XYZ file of C-alpha atoms in Angstrom:
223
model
C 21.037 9.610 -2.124
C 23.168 8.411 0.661
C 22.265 6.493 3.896
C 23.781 6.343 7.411
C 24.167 2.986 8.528
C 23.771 2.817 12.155
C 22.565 0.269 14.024
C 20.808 -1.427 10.817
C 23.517 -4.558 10.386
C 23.134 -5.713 14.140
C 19.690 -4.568 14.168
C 19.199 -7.385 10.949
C 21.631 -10.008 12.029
C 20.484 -10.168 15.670
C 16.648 -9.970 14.960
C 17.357 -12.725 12.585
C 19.438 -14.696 15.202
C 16.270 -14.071 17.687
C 13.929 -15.229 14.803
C 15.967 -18.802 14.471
C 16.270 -18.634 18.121
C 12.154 -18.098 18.580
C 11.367 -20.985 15.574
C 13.760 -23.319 17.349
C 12.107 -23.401 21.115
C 8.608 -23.674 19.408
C 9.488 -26.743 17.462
C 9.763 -27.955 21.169
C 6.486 -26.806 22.982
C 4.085 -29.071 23.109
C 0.224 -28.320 22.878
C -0.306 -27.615 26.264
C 2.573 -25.703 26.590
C 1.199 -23.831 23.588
C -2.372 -23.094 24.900
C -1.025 -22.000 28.192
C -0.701 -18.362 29.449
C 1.932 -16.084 28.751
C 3.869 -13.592 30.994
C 1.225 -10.491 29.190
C -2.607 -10.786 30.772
C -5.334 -12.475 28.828
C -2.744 -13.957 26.119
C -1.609 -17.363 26.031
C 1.869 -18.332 24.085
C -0.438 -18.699 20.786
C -1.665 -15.307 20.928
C 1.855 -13.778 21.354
C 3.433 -16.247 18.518
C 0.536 -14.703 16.282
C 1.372 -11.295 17.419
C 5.355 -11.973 16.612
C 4.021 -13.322 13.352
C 1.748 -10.549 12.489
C 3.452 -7.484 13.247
C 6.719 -8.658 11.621
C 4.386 -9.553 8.039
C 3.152 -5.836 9.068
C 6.568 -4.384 8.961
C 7.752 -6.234 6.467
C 5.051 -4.580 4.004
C 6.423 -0.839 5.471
C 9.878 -2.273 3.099
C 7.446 -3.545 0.119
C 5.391 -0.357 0.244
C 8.957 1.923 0.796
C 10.334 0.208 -2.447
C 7.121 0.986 -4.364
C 7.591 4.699 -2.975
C 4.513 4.173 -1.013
C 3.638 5.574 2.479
C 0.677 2.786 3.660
C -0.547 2.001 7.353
C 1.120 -0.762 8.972
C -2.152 -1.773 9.653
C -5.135 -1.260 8.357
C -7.001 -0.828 11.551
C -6.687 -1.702 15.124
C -9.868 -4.246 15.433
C -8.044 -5.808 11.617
C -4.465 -6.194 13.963
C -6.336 -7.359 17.061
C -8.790 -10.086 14.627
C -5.338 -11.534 13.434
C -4.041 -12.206 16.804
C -7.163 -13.896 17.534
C -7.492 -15.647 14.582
C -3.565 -17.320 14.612
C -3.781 -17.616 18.176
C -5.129 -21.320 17.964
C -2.350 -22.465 15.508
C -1.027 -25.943 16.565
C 2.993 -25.900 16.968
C 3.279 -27.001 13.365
C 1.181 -24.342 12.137
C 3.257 -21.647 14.367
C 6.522 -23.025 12.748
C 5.181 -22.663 8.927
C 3.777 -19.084 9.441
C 7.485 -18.208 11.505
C 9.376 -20.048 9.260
C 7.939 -18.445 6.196
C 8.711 -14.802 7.887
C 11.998 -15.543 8.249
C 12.820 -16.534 4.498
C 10.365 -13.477 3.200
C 12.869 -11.319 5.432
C 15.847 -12.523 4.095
C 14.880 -11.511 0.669
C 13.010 -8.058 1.574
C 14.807 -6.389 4.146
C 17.378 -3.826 1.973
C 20.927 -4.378 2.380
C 22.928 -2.180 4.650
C 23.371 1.339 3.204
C 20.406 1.092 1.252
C 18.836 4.553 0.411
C 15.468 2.527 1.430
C 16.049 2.860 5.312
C 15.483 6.553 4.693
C 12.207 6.299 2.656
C 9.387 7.234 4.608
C 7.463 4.640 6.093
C 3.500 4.564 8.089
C 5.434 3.540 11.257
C 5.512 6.399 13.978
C 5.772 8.587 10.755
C 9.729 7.731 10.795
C 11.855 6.011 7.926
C 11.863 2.492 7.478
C 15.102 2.235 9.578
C 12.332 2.865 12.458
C 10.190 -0.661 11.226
C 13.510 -2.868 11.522
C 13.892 -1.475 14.901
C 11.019 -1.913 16.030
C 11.018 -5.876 14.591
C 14.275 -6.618 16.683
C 12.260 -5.069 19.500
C 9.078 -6.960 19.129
C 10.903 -10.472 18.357
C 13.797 -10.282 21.343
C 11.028 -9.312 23.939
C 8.461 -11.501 22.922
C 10.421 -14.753 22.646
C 10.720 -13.714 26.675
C 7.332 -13.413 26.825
C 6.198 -16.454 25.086
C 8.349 -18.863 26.248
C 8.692 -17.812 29.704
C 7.388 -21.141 31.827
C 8.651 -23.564 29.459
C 11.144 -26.049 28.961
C 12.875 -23.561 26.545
C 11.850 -20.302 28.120
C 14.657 -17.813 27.501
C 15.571 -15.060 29.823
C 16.959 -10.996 29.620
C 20.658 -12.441 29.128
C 19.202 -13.199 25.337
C 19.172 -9.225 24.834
C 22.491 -7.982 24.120
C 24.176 -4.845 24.999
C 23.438 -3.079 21.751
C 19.598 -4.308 22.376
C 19.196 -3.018 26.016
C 21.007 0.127 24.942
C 18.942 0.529 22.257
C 15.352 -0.246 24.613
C 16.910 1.989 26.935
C 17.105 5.054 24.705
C 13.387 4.283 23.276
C 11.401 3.810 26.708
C 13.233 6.290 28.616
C 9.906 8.231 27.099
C 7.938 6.121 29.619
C 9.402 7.865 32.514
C 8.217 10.879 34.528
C 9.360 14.582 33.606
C 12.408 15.237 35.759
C 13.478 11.630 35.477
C 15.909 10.032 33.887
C 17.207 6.021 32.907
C 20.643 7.064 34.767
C 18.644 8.035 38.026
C 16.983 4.306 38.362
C 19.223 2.103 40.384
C 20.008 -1.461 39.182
C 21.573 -3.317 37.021
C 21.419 -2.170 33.065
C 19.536 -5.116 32.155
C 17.338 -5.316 35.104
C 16.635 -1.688 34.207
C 16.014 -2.679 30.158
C 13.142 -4.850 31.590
C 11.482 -2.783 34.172
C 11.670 -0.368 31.441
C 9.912 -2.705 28.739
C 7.394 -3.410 31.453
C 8.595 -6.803 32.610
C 9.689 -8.451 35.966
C 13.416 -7.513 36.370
C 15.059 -10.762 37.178
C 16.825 -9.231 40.120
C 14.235 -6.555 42.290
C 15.368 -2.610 41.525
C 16.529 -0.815 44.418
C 14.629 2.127 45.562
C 11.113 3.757 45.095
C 10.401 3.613 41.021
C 8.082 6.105 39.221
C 5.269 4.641 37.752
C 5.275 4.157 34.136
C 3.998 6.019 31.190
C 2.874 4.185 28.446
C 4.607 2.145 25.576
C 5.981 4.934 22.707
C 3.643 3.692 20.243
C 0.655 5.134 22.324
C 2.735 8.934 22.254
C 3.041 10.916 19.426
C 6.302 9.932 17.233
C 9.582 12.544 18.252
């Protein structure tokens, strides 16, 4: 059994590099900073760090459960993923580094090497191969670490998401527009665009009048 190998390497070495990135600004909030609101409504920084935290152990398991040839949920409900946001959303900074800092090592030694026949196995995400989970982790850690740390001392912006990133945000939300409507026909700036498109504030205002949004992929039906 062969593999293709894709966008897998960057797709590891730059969620990683976001990861270090993340853990790094954190060791720098301070509690205040910590309790405070983020840039998504009703969560503060602690409830997105616990959300980073959570859905990468999530996805991680997709690789655990793909190597026992196992296809599980990558969670095993909605109120069980919404209960752990809650729950690690009061962590102090210290607490938010060991829980991070533990991810990262667990994904150095789980995530299969590139070429692995295990990024085809089937996996419970948007019933797609486990290629799909390590996607969506570099997704979930790059835009977060905008979203949590936007406000603070070390609040990172869109220049953090490189051109393979926005590229590859482009080509997944590009579901969120309207029939009849295309990324190409939405005037702006590539990156400005990879924002709007993720559902954030564009640092620099897109031209024209924009559709309104559909909503995330995860909430369609996996194609």
């Amino acid at each position: 059994m062969t593999t293709s190998t894709g966008p897998i390497p960057h797709a590891l070495a730059d969620s990683a590099a976001g990861l270090d990135a993340l853990l790094d600004a954190v060791g720098h909030l301070t509690g205040d900073e910590l309790a405070g609101p983020s840039t998504l409504e009703g969560w503060t920084r602690g409830h997105v760090l616990s959300h980073v935290a959570g859905v990468g152990a999530a996805l991680l398991g997709q690789a655990r459960a793909a190597e026992r040839g196992e296809v599980v949920p990558v969670y095993a409900s909605q109120e069980a993923r919404d209960t752990g946001i809650e729950a690690g959303s009061g962590r102090s900074v210290a607490e938010h580094l060991a829980v991070l800092g533990a991810l990262r090592d667990e994904m150095a030694r789980t995530w299969p090497e590139p070429g692995s026949p295990l990024w085809d196995a089937p996996s419970g995400y948007r019933s797609g191969p486990l290629s799909g989970c390590l996607l969506g982790w570099w997704r979930e850690v790059r835009i977060h670490s905008v979203d949590a740390l936007a406000g603070t001392s070390r609040q990172v912006g869109y220049e953090t998401w490189d051109d393979a990133l926005c590229a590859h945000l482009r080509e997944f939300l590009a579901v969120r527009l309207p029939d009849g409507v295309s990324v190409a026909d939405v005037a702006g700036d590539p990156r400005d665009v990879t924002a709007w498109l993720a559902g954030r504030v564009p640092e620099t205002p897109l031209r024209g009048d924009l559709p309104e949004l559909g909503p995330w992929p995860s909430a369609l039906p996996a194609r």
